[in-house]
PDB file of C-alpha atoms in Angstrom:
ATOM      1  CA  UNK A  22      29.790 111.004 -34.405  1.00 83.00           C
ATOM      2  CA  UNK A  23      33.060 112.693 -33.494  1.00 92.00           C
ATOM      3  CA  UNK A  24      34.032 116.310 -33.057  1.00 95.00           C
ATOM      4  CA  UNK A  25      37.339 117.660 -34.297  1.00 97.00           C
ATOM      5  CA  UNK A  26      38.667 120.283 -31.871  1.00 97.00           C
ATOM      6  CA  UNK A  27      41.888 122.028 -31.008  1.00 98.00           C
ATOM      7  CA  UNK A  28      43.467 121.092 -27.686  1.00 98.00           C
ATOM      8  CA  UNK A  29      43.335 124.760 -26.668  1.00 98.00           C
ATOM      9  CA  UNK A  30      39.535 124.695 -27.027  1.00 98.00           C
ATOM     10  CA  UNK A  31      39.234 121.674 -24.751  1.00 98.00           C
ATOM     11  CA  UNK A  32      41.866 122.181 -22.091  1.00 98.00           C
ATOM     12  CA  UNK A  33      43.605 124.548 -19.765  1.00 98.00           C
ATOM     13  CA  UNK A  34      47.321 124.382 -20.624  1.00 98.00           C
ATOM     14  CA  UNK A  35      50.135 125.793 -18.491  1.00 97.00           C
ATOM     15  CA  UNK A  36      53.569 125.071 -17.114  1.00 96.00           C
ATOM     16  CA  UNK A  37      54.418 124.470 -13.487  1.00 95.00           C
ATOM     17  CA  UNK A  38      56.245 126.748 -11.101  1.00 95.00           C
ATOM     18  CA  UNK A  39      58.560 124.345  -9.277  1.00 94.00           C
ATOM     19  CA  UNK A  40      62.303 123.860  -9.753  1.00 93.00           C
ATOM     20  CA  UNK A  41      63.936 120.435  -9.782  1.00 94.00           C
ATOM     21  CA  UNK A  42      65.904 121.239  -6.606  1.00 93.00           C
ATOM     22  CA  UNK A  43      62.578 121.254  -4.707  1.00 95.00           C
ATOM     23  CA  UNK A  44      62.346 117.472  -5.097  1.00 95.00           C
ATOM     24  CA  UNK A  45      62.904 115.416  -1.952  1.00 94.00           C
ATOM     25  CA  UNK A  46      63.232 111.690  -1.280  1.00 92.00           C
ATOM     26  CA  UNK A  47      60.257 111.364   1.044  1.00 92.00           C
ATOM     27  CA  UNK A  48      57.940 113.980  -0.419  1.00 95.00           C
ATOM     28  CA  UNK A  49      54.232 113.533   0.040  1.00 96.00           C
ATOM     29  CA  UNK A  50      53.174 114.318  -3.541  1.00 98.00           C
ATOM     30  CA  UNK A  51      54.319 113.233  -7.018  1.00 97.00           C
ATOM     31  CA  UNK A  52      56.525 115.793  -8.726  1.00 98.00           C
ATOM     32  CA  UNK A  53      56.531 115.739 -12.513  1.00 97.00           C
ATOM     33  CA  UNK A  54      59.658 117.008 -14.221  1.00 95.00           C
ATOM     34  CA  UNK A  55      60.789 116.620 -17.842  1.00 91.00           C
ATOM     35  CA  UNK A  56      61.525 112.900 -17.720  1.00 92.00           C
ATOM     36  CA  UNK A  57      59.822 109.533 -17.339  1.00 94.00           C
ATOM     37  CA  UNK A  58      60.895 109.507 -13.702  1.00 94.00           C
ATOM     38  CA  UNK A  59      58.360 110.874 -11.260  1.00 96.00           C
ATOM     39  CA  UNK A  60      60.024 112.519  -8.274  1.00 97.00           C
ATOM     40  CA  UNK A  61      58.481 113.557  -4.959  1.00 97.00           C
ATOM     41  CA  UNK A  62      57.808 116.952  -3.400  1.00 98.00           C
ATOM     42  CA  UNK A  63      56.459 118.186  -0.057  1.00 96.00           C
ATOM     43  CA  UNK A  64      53.871 120.589  -1.474  1.00 95.00           C
ATOM     44  CA  UNK A  65      51.496 120.467  -4.382  1.00 96.00           C
ATOM     45  CA  UNK A  66      50.492 123.046  -6.952  1.00 96.00           C
ATOM     46  CA  UNK A  67      47.538 121.256  -8.570  1.00 98.00           C
ATOM     47  CA  UNK A  68      44.744 118.887  -7.580  1.00 98.00           C
ATOM     48  CA  UNK A  69      43.124 117.606 -10.775  1.00 98.00           C
ATOM     49  CA  UNK A  70      43.109 115.132 -13.657  1.00 97.00           C
ATOM     50  CA  UNK A  71      45.758 116.095 -16.180  1.00 98.00           C
ATOM     51  CA  UNK A  72      48.129 114.899 -18.841  1.00 98.00           C
ATOM     52  CA  UNK A  73      51.723 115.952 -18.144  1.00 98.00           C
ATOM     53  CA  UNK A  74      54.339 116.324 -20.879  1.00 97.00           C
ATOM     54  CA  UNK A  75      57.818 117.866 -20.969  1.00 95.00           C
ATOM     55  CA  UNK A  76      58.263 121.244 -22.610  1.00 93.00           C
ATOM     56  CA  UNK A  77      61.731 120.302 -23.824  1.00 88.00           C
ATOM     57  CA  UNK A  78      63.942 117.285 -24.095  1.00 84.00           C
ATOM     58  CA  UNK A  79      61.923 114.085 -24.400  1.00 87.00           C
ATOM     59  CA  UNK A  80      59.048 115.838 -26.176  1.00 88.00           C
ATOM     60  CA  UNK A  81      56.688 113.294 -27.727  1.00 89.00           C
ATOM     61  CA  UNK A  82      58.193 110.418 -25.735  1.00 92.00           C
ATOM     62  CA  UNK A  83      57.125 111.193 -22.165  1.00 95.00           C
ATOM     63  CA  UNK A  84      53.474 111.266 -21.106  1.00 97.00           C
ATOM     64  CA  UNK A  85      52.082 111.067 -17.600  1.00 98.00           C
ATOM     65  CA  UNK A  86      48.493 110.833 -16.458  1.00 98.00           C
ATOM     66  CA  UNK A  87      47.767 112.209 -12.999  1.00 98.00           C
ATOM     67  CA  UNK A  88      44.614 112.236 -10.916  1.00 98.00           C
ATOM     68  CA  UNK A  89      45.024 114.130  -7.652  1.00 98.00           C
ATOM     69  CA  UNK A  90      47.567 116.430  -6.027  1.00 98.00           C
ATOM     70  CA  UNK A  91      50.958 116.985  -7.653  1.00 98.00           C
ATOM     71  CA  UNK A  92      53.846 119.365  -8.205  1.00 97.00           C
ATOM     72  CA  UNK A  93      55.013 120.414 -11.652  1.00 98.00           C
ATOM     73  CA  UNK A  94      58.359 121.596 -12.988  1.00 97.00           C
ATOM     74  CA  UNK A  95      58.485 124.994 -14.654  1.00 95.00           C
ATOM     75  CA  UNK A  96      59.334 123.453 -18.062  1.00 94.00           C
ATOM     76  CA  UNK A  97      56.686 120.730 -17.976  1.00 96.00           C
ATOM     77  CA  UNK A  98      53.148 121.251 -19.246  1.00 97.00           C
ATOM     78  CA  UNK A  99      49.897 120.291 -17.582  1.00 98.00           C
ATOM     79  CA  UNK A 100      46.969 119.712 -19.901  1.00 98.00           C
ATOM     80  CA  UNK A 101      43.726 119.742 -17.926  1.00 98.00           C
ATOM     81  CA  UNK A 102      40.373 119.227 -19.700  1.00 98.00           C
ATOM     82  CA  UNK A 103      37.962 122.060 -18.963  1.00 97.00           C
ATOM     83  CA  UNK A 104      34.942 120.357 -20.509  1.00 97.00           C
ATOM     84  CA  UNK A 105      32.920 117.324 -19.467  1.00 96.00           C
ATOM     85  CA  UNK A 106      32.916 116.143 -23.095  1.00 96.00           C
ATOM     86  CA  UNK A 107      36.571 115.043 -22.823  1.00 98.00           C
ATOM     87  CA  UNK A 108      37.767 112.152 -20.656  1.00 98.00           C
ATOM     88  CA  UNK A 109      41.278 112.995 -19.431  1.00 98.00           C
ATOM     89  CA  UNK A 110      42.434 109.387 -19.587  1.00 98.00           C
ATOM     90  CA  UNK A 111      41.212 109.211 -23.215  1.00 98.00           C
ATOM     91  CA  UNK A 112      43.203 112.371 -23.918  1.00 98.00           C
ATOM     92  CA  UNK A 113      46.291 110.723 -22.394  1.00 98.00           C
ATOM     93  CA  UNK A 114      46.005 107.739 -24.752  1.00 98.00           C
ATOM     94  CA  UNK A 115      45.144 109.953 -27.717  1.00 98.00           C
ATOM     95  CA  UNK A 116      48.192 112.135 -27.170  1.00 98.00           C
ATOM     96  CA  UNK A 117      50.414 109.114 -26.562  1.00 97.00           C
ATOM     97  CA  UNK A 118      49.448 107.769 -29.996  1.00 96.00           C
ATOM     98  CA  UNK A 119      49.253 110.979 -32.027  1.00 97.00           C
ATOM     99  CA  UNK A 120      51.215 113.809 -30.479  1.00 96.00           C
ATOM    100  CA  UNK A 121      54.781 112.895 -31.446  1.00 92.00           C
ATOM    101  CA  UNK A 122      54.206 112.949 -35.210  1.00 92.00           C
ATOM    102  CA  UNK A 123      52.441 116.303 -34.878  1.00 93.00           C
ATOM    103  CA  UNK A 124      55.005 117.956 -32.646  1.00 89.00           C
ATOM    104  CA  UNK A 125      58.047 116.826 -34.635  1.00 85.00           C
ATOM    105  CA  UNK A 126      56.772 119.036 -37.449  1.00 84.00           C
ATOM    106  CA  UNK A 127      56.418 122.017 -35.101  1.00 76.00           C
ATOM    107  CA  UNK A 128      59.318 121.862 -32.625  1.00 66.00           C
ATOM    108  CA  UNK A 129      62.148 124.331 -32.314  1.00 60.00           C
ATOM    109  CA  UNK A 130      65.725 123.636 -31.290  1.00 56.00           C
ATOM    110  CA  UNK A 131      68.520 121.845 -33.080  1.00 55.00           C
ATOM    111  CA  UNK A 132      69.877 119.688 -30.263  1.00 59.00           C
ATOM    112  CA  UNK A 133      66.970 119.491 -27.829  1.00 64.00           C
ATOM    113  CA  UNK A 134      63.337 119.563 -28.856  1.00 76.00           C
ATOM    114  CA  UNK A 135      61.339 122.381 -27.325  1.00 82.00           C
ATOM    115  CA  UNK A 136      57.654 123.197 -27.556  1.00 88.00           C
ATOM    116  CA  UNK A 137      55.611 126.287 -26.822  1.00 91.00           C
ATOM    117  CA  UNK A 138      52.047 126.661 -25.599  1.00 94.00           C
ATOM    118  CA  UNK A 139      50.608 127.777 -28.990  1.00 94.00           C
ATOM    119  CA  UNK A 140      51.919 124.527 -30.505  1.00 93.00           C
ATOM    120  CA  UNK A 141      49.960 122.578 -27.908  1.00 96.00           C
ATOM    121  CA  UNK A 142      46.853 124.694 -28.344  1.00 97.00           C
ATOM    122  CA  UNK A 143      46.779 123.912 -32.096  1.00 96.00           C
ATOM    123  CA  UNK A 144      47.038 120.127 -31.681  1.00 97.00           C
ATOM    124  CA  UNK A 145      43.908 118.580 -33.229  1.00 97.00           C
ATOM    125  CA  UNK A 146      41.951 116.108 -31.099  1.00 98.00           C
ATOM    126  CA  UNK A 147      39.272 113.745 -32.365  1.00 98.00           C
ATOM    127  CA  UNK A 148      36.596 113.702 -29.669  1.00 98.00           C
ATOM    128  CA  UNK A 149      34.041 110.898 -29.880  1.00 98.00           C
ATOM    129  CA  UNK A 150      30.999 110.812 -27.612  1.00 97.00           C
ATOM    130  CA  UNK A 151      31.991 110.529 -23.940  1.00 97.00           C
ATOM    131  CA  UNK A 152      30.581 106.972 -23.680  1.00 97.00           C
ATOM    132  CA  UNK A 153      32.815 105.902 -26.583  1.00 97.00           C
ATOM    133  CA  UNK A 154      35.801 107.549 -24.893  1.00 97.00           C
ATOM    134  CA  UNK A 155      35.038 105.621 -21.693  1.00 97.00           C
ATOM    135  CA  UNK A 156      34.949 102.323 -23.611  1.00 97.00           C
ATOM    136  CA  UNK A 157      38.234 103.125 -25.333  1.00 96.00           C
ATOM    137  CA  UNK A 158      39.829 103.903 -21.961  1.00 97.00           C
ATOM    138  CA  UNK A 159      38.481 100.678 -20.462  1.00 97.00           C
ATOM    139  CA  UNK A 160      39.978  98.595 -23.288  1.00 96.00           C
ATOM    140  CA  UNK A 161      43.333 100.390 -23.308  1.00 96.00           C
ATOM    141  CA  UNK A 162      43.624 100.269 -19.502  1.00 93.00           C
ATOM    142  CA  UNK A 163      43.053  96.499 -19.672  1.00 93.00           C
ATOM    143  CA  UNK A 164      45.791  96.096 -22.267  1.00 91.00           C
ATOM    144  CA  UNK A 165      48.128  98.329 -20.280  1.00 88.00           C
ATOM    145  CA  UNK A 166      47.542  96.230 -17.151  1.00 87.00           C
ATOM    146  CA  UNK A 167      48.245  93.026 -19.077  1.00 89.00           C
ATOM    147  CA  UNK A 168      51.484  94.464 -20.437  1.00 85.00           C
ATOM    148  CA  UNK A 169      52.532  95.496 -16.919  1.00 80.00           C
ATOM    149  CA  UNK A 170      51.899  91.959 -15.634  1.00 84.00           C
ATOM    150  CA  UNK A 171      53.866  90.426 -18.513  1.00 82.00           C
ATOM    151  CA  UNK A 172      56.774  92.804 -17.940  1.00 82.00           C
ATOM    152  CA  UNK A 173      56.834  91.917 -14.236  1.00 84.00           C
ATOM    153  CA  UNK A 174      56.891  88.196 -15.042  1.00 84.00           C
ATOM    154  CA  UNK A 175      59.726  88.682 -17.530  1.00 86.00           C
ATOM    155  CA  UNK A 176      61.844  90.645 -15.039  1.00 83.00           C
TER     156      UNK A 176
END
């Protein structure tokens, strides 16, 4: 049996407080900005499992999963589960597959897509039992690893 819940009921959602000019080449921690590229930073703002998405620009195309210490740009969102009934890695895959179609109906901005926190909070998430989520993650992680290996061999 699955629950249908809003993301805002399941997660703490906020933006970061770092600026891009705080990035450094040899930083100790990953620094998530609004792109696929992960930069580095000398200090961290969060130490958790989270899904990271841009608040503008590549909305619906960029998703990061982080487990540990990291810095976050002021226009990027962190989505951190605040319940043990939601596996963060499952949420990452779920959003990767379902978020873009949802957010394209809700975004603002003519030239650059931009999202706001209430839009995120109203995103509907199908939440199966935690054991089912863990199995889904195991399968999708295996496929992701295989794709990575194939891409390396093709390069």
